[in-house]
mmCIF file of C-alpha atoms and ligand atoms in Angstrom:
data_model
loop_
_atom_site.group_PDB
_atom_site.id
_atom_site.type_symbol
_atom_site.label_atom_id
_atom_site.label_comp_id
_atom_site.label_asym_id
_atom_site.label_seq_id
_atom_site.Cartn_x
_atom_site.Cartn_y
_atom_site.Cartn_z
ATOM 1 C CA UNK H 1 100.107 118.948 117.359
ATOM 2 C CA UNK H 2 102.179 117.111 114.969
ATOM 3 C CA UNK H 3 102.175 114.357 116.985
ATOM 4 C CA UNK H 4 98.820 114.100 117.901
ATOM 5 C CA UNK H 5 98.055 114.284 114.036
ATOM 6 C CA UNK H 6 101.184 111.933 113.166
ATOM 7 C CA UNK H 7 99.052 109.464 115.562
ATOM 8 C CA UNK H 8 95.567 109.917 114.397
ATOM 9 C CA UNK H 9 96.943 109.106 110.881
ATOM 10 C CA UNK H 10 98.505 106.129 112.257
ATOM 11 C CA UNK H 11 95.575 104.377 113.767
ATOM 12 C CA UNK H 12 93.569 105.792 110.533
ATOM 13 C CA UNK H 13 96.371 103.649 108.398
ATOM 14 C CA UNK H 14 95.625 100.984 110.394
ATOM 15 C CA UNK H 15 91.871 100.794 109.844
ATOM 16 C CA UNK H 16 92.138 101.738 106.101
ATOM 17 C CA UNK H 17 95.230 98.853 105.752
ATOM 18 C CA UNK H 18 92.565 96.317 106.942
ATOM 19 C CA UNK H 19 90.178 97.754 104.483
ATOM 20 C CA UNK H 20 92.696 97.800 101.729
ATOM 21 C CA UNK H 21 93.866 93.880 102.522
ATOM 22 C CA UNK H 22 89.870 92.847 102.059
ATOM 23 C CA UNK H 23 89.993 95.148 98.563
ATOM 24 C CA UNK H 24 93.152 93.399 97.385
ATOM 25 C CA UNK H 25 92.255 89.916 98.227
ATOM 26 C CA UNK H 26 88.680 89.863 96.595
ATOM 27 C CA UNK H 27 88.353 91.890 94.345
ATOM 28 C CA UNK H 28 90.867 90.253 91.790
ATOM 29 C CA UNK H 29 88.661 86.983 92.523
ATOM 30 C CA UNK H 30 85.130 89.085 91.555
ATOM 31 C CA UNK H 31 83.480 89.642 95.086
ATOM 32 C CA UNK H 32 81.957 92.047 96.917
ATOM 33 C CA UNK H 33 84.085 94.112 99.448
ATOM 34 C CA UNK H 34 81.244 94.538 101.833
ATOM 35 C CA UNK H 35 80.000 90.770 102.130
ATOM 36 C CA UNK H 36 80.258 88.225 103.283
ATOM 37 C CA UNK H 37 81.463 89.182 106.715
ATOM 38 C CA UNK H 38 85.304 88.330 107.145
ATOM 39 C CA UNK H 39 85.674 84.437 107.852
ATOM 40 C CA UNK H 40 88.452 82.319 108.223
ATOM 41 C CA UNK H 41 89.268 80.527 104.411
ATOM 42 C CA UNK H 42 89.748 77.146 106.231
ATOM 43 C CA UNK H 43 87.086 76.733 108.533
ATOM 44 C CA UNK H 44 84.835 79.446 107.822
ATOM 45 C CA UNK H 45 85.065 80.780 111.536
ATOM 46 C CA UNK H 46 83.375 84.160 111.168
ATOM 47 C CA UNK H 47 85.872 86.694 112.959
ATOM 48 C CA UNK H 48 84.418 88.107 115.646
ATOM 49 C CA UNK H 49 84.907 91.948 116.461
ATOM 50 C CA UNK H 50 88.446 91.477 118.626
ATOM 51 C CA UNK H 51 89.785 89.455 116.179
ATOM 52 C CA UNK H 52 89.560 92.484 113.401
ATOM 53 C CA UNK H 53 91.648 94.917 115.318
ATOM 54 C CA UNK H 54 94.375 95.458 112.803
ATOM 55 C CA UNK H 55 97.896 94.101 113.864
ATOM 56 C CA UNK H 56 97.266 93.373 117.499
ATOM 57 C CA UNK H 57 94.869 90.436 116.468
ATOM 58 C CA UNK H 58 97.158 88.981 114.341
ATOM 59 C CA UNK H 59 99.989 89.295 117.046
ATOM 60 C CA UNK H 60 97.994 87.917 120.544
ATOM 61 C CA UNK H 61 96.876 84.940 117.911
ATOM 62 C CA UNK H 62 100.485 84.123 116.934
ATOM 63 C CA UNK H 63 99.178 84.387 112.914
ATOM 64 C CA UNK H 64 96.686 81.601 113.400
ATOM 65 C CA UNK H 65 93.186 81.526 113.402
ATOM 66 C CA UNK H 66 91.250 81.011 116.969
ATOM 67 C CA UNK H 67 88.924 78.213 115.750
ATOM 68 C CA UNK H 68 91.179 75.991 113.791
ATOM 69 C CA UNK H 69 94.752 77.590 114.323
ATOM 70 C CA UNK H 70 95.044 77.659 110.333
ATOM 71 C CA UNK H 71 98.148 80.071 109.665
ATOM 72 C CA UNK H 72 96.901 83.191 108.918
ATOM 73 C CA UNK H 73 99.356 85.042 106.675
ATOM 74 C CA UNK H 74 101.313 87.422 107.326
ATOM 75 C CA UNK H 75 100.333 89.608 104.265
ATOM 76 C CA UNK H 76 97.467 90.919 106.523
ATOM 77 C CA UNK H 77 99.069 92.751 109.412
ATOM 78 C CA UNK H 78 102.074 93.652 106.738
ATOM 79 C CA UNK H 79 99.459 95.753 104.892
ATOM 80 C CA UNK H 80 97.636 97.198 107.862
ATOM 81 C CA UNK H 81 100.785 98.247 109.250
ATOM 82 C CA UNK H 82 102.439 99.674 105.913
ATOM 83 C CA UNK H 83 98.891 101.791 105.210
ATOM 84 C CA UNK H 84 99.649 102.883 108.643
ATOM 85 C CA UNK H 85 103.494 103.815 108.333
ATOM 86 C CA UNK H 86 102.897 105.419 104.778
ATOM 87 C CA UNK H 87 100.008 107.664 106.027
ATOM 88 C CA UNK H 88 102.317 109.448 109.072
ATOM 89 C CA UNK H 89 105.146 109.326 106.006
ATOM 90 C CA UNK H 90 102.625 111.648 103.651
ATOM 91 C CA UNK H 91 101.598 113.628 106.468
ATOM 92 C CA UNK H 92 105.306 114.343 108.021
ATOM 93 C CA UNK H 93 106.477 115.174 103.914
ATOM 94 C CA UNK H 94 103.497 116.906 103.174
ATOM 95 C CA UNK H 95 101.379 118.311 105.891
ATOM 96 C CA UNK H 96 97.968 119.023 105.707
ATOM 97 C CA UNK H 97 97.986 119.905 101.985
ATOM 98 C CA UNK H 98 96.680 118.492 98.643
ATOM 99 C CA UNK H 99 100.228 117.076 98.305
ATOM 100 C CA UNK H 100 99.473 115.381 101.522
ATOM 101 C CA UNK H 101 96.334 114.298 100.481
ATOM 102 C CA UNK H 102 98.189 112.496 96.952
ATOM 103 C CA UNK H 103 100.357 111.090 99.138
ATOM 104 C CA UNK H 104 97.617 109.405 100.963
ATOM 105 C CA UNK H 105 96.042 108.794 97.775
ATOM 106 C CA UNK H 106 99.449 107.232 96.470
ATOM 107 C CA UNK H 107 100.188 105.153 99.931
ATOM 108 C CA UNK H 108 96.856 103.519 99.723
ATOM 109 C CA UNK H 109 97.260 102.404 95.479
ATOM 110 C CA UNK H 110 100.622 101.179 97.151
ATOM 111 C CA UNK H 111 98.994 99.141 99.946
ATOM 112 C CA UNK H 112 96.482 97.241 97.651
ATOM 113 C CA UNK H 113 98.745 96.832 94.499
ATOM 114 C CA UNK H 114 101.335 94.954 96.888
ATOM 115 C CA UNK H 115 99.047 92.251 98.341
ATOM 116 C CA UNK H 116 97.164 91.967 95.284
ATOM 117 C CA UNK H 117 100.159 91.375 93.277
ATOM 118 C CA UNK H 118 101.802 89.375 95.642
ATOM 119 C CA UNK H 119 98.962 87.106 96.126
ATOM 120 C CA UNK H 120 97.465 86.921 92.595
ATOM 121 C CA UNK H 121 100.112 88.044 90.215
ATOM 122 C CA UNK H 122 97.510 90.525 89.110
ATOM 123 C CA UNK H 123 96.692 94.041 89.493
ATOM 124 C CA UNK H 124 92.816 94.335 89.126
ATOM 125 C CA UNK H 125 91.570 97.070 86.287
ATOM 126 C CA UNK H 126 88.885 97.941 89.078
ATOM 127 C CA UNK H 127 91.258 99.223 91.535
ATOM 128 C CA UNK H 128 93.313 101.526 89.317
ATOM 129 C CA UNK H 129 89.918 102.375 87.769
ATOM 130 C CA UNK H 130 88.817 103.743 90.901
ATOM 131 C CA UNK H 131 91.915 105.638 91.736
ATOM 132 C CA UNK H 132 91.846 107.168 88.718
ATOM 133 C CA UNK H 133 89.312 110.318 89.135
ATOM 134 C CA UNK H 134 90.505 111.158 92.592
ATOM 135 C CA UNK H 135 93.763 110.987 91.367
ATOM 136 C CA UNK H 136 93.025 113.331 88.569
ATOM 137 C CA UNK H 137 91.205 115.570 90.894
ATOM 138 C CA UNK H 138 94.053 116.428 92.999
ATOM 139 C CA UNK H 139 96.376 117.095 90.333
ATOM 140 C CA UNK H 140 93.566 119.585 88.466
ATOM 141 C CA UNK H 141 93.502 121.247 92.055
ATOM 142 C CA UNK H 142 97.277 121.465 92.634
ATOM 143 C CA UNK H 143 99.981 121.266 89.576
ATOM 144 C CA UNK H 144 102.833 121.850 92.021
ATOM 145 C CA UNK H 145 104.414 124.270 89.817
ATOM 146 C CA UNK H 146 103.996 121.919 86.524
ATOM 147 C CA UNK H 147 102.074 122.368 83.503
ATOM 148 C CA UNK H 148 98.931 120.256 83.206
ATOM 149 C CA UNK H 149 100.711 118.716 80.238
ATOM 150 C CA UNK H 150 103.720 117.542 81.720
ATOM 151 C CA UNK H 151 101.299 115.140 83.646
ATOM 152 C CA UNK H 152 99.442 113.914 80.217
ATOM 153 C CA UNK H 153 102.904 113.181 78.874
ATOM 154 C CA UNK H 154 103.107 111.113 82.281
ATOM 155 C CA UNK H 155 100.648 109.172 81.582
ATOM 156 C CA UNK H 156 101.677 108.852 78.008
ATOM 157 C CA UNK H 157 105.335 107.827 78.783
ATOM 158 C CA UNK H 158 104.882 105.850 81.493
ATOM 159 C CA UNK H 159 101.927 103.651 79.825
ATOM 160 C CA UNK H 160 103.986 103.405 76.539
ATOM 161 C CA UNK H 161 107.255 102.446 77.969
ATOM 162 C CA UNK H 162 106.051 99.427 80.050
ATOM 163 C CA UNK H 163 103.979 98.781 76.508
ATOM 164 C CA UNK H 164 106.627 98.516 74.906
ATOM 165 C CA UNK H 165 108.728 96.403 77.094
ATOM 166 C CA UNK H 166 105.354 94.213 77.704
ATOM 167 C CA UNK H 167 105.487 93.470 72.940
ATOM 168 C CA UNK H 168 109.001 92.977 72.978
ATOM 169 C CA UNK H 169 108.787 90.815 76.000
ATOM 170 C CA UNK H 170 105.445 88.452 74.931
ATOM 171 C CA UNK H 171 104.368 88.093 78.604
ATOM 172 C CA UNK H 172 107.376 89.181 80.120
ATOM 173 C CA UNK H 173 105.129 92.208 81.382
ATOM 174 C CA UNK H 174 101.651 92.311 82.947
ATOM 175 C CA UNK H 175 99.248 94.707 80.909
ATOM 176 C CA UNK H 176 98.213 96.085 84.121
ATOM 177 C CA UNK H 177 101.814 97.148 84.934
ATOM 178 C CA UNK H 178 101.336 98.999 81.777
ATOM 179 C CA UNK H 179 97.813 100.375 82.960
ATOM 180 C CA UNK H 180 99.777 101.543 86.780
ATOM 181 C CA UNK H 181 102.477 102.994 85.193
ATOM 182 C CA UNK H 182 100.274 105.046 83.156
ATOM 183 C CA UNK H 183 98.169 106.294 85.918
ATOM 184 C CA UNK H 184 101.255 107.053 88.134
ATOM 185 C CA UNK H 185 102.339 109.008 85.417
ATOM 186 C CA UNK H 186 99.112 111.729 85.686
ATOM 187 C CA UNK H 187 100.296 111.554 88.956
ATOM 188 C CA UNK H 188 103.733 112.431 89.032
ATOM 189 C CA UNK H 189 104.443 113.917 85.568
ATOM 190 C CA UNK H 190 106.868 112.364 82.432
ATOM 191 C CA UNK H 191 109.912 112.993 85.287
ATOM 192 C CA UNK H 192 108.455 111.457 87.445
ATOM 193 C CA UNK H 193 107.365 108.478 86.410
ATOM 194 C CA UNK H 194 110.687 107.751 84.332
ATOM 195 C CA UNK H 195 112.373 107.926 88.142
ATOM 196 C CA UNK H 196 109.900 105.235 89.341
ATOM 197 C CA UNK H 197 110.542 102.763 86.502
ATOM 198 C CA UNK H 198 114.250 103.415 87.107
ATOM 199 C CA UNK H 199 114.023 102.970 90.959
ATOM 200 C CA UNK H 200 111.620 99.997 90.501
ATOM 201 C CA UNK H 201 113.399 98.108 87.916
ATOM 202 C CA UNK H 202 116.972 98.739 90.196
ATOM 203 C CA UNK H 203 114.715 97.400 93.742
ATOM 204 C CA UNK H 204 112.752 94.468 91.773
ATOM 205 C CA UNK H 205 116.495 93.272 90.092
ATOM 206 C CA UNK H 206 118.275 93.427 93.557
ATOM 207 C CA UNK H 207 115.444 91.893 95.391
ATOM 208 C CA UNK H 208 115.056 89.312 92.464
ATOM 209 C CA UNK H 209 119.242 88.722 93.086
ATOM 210 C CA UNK H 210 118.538 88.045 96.635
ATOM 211 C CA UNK H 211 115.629 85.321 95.882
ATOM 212 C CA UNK H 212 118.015 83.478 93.444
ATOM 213 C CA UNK H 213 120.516 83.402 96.059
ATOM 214 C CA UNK H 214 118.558 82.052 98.302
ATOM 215 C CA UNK H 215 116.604 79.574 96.771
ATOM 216 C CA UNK H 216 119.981 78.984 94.316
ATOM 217 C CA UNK H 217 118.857 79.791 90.649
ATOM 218 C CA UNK H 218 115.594 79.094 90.154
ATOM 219 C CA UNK H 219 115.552 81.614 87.275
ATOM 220 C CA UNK H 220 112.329 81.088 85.866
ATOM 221 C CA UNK H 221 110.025 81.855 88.572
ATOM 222 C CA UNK H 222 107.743 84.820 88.168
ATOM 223 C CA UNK H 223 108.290 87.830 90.357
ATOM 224 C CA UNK H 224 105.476 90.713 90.648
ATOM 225 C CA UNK H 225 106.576 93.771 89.851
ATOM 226 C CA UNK H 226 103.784 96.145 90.703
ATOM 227 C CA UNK H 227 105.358 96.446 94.468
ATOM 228 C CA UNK H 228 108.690 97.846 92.853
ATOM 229 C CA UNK H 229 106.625 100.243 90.595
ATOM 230 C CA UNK H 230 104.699 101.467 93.843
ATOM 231 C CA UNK H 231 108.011 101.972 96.126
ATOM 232 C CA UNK H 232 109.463 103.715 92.917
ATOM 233 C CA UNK H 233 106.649 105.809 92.847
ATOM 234 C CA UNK H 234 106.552 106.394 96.493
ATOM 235 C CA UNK H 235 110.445 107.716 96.195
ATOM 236 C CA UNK H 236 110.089 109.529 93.122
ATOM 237 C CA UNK H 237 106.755 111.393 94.571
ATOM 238 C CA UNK H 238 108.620 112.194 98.087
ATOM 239 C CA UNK H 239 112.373 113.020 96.532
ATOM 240 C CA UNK H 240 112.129 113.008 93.010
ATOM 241 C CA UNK H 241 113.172 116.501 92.359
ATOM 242 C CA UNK H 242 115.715 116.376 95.229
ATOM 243 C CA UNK H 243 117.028 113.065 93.600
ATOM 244 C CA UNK H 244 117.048 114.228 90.243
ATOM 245 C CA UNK H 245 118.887 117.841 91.186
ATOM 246 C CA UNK H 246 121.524 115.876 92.491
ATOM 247 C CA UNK H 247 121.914 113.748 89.858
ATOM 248 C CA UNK H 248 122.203 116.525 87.337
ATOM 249 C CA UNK H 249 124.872 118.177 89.511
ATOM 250 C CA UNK H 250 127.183 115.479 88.684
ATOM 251 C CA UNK H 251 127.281 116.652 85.263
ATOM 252 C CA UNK H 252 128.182 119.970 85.891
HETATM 253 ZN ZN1 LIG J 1 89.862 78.625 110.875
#
């Protein structure tokens, strides 16, 4: 049964990862989600039905498009395929539960914050907007053992920290890091969300070592940092308490 399930939510990730890619893409630019159809950005080839099948288009193609063979990046079957990964992940930590259903809830902000951020250096008000009241939802329905307030002062730390860090910085930090951290805070309490910023900041500085090794020390270029916040997040939602009793064992 768990595998039957594991798979369902698989193929569902798939679907919702293509949806998710079409959110992320547009609606930082204004447009609609529902039209225009999907259409190639070079030659305005509408895809056709077999060329939307998450992943397995994007892999008989070779990443290009059928009409013009314009690369088509690989941020597309990346997202449809970590929507898919991250729903079986919630499921096999969760089950069936409103914890589960966060976890969805959490895997999917992930999904669209990444390409959006990667793509646009921006994480659109719109999207977090509409996360919120689901988001709070869940949390009203199941505390996990927490006061109601310990998620308020979530919200509150994680907003005000990144605030903070975005005045002292003067552009260092995106306001709508400030605006994620806050809502990831409802979601995952003042604990919580101080483990994401510390796991994010720790996964954007080593991946941000690795580019300047690579493309040797060009220092000033701007690295998103939503994607860190949402693997942070991702970790601190899954094994927070785990990593954080562990942690506090080394002081006794
Ligand atoms: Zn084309």
């Amino acid at each position: 049964m768990t595998l039957l399930i594991s798979l369902y939510l698989f193929a569902l990730g798939l679907a919702c990862g293509s949806f998710f890619n079409v959110v992320a893409l547009r609606v930082p630019l204004g447009q609609s989600v529902v039209r225009p159809p999907s259409a190639c950005p070079r030659c305005a080839h509408r895809l056709a039905a077999r060329e939307l099948v998450p992943v397995l288009s994007y892999a008989f193609s070779r990443g290009r498009c059928r009409s013009c063979a314009a690369r088509v990046s690989p941020l597309y079957p990346a997202g449809e395929l970590a929507a898919a990964l991250l729903f079986v992940w919630a499921y096999l930590r969760f089950g069936l539960t409103v914890q589960g259903l966060l976890g969805l809830l959490l895997a999917s902000l992930a999904v669209i914050v990444t390409v959006a951020d990667i793509r646009y250096m921006r994480i659109p008000n719109a999207v977090l907007l509409a996360f919120l009241p689901p988001l709070l939802l869940l949390r009203l329905l199941e505390p996990d053992g927490r006061s109601y307030a310990e998620y308020a002062l979530g919200a509150i730390a994680g907003g005000g920290v990144l605030l903070l860090i975005a005045l002292l910085s003067r552009g260092g930090m995106g306001m709508g890091d400030v605006k994620l951290l806050a809502l990831l805070g409802l979601a995952l309490g003042w604990k919580g969300v101080l483990l994401t910023l510390l796991l994010g900041s720790f996964a954007g500085t080593a991946a941000g070592l690795v580019l300047l090794l690579r493309r040797q020390g060009k220092l000033r270029q701007p690295m998103p940092f939503g994607p860190f916040l949402m693997l942070g997040a991702l970790i601190a939602y899954g094994y927070g308490d785990a990593l954080i009793g562990s942690y506090l064992q080394l002081f006794k």
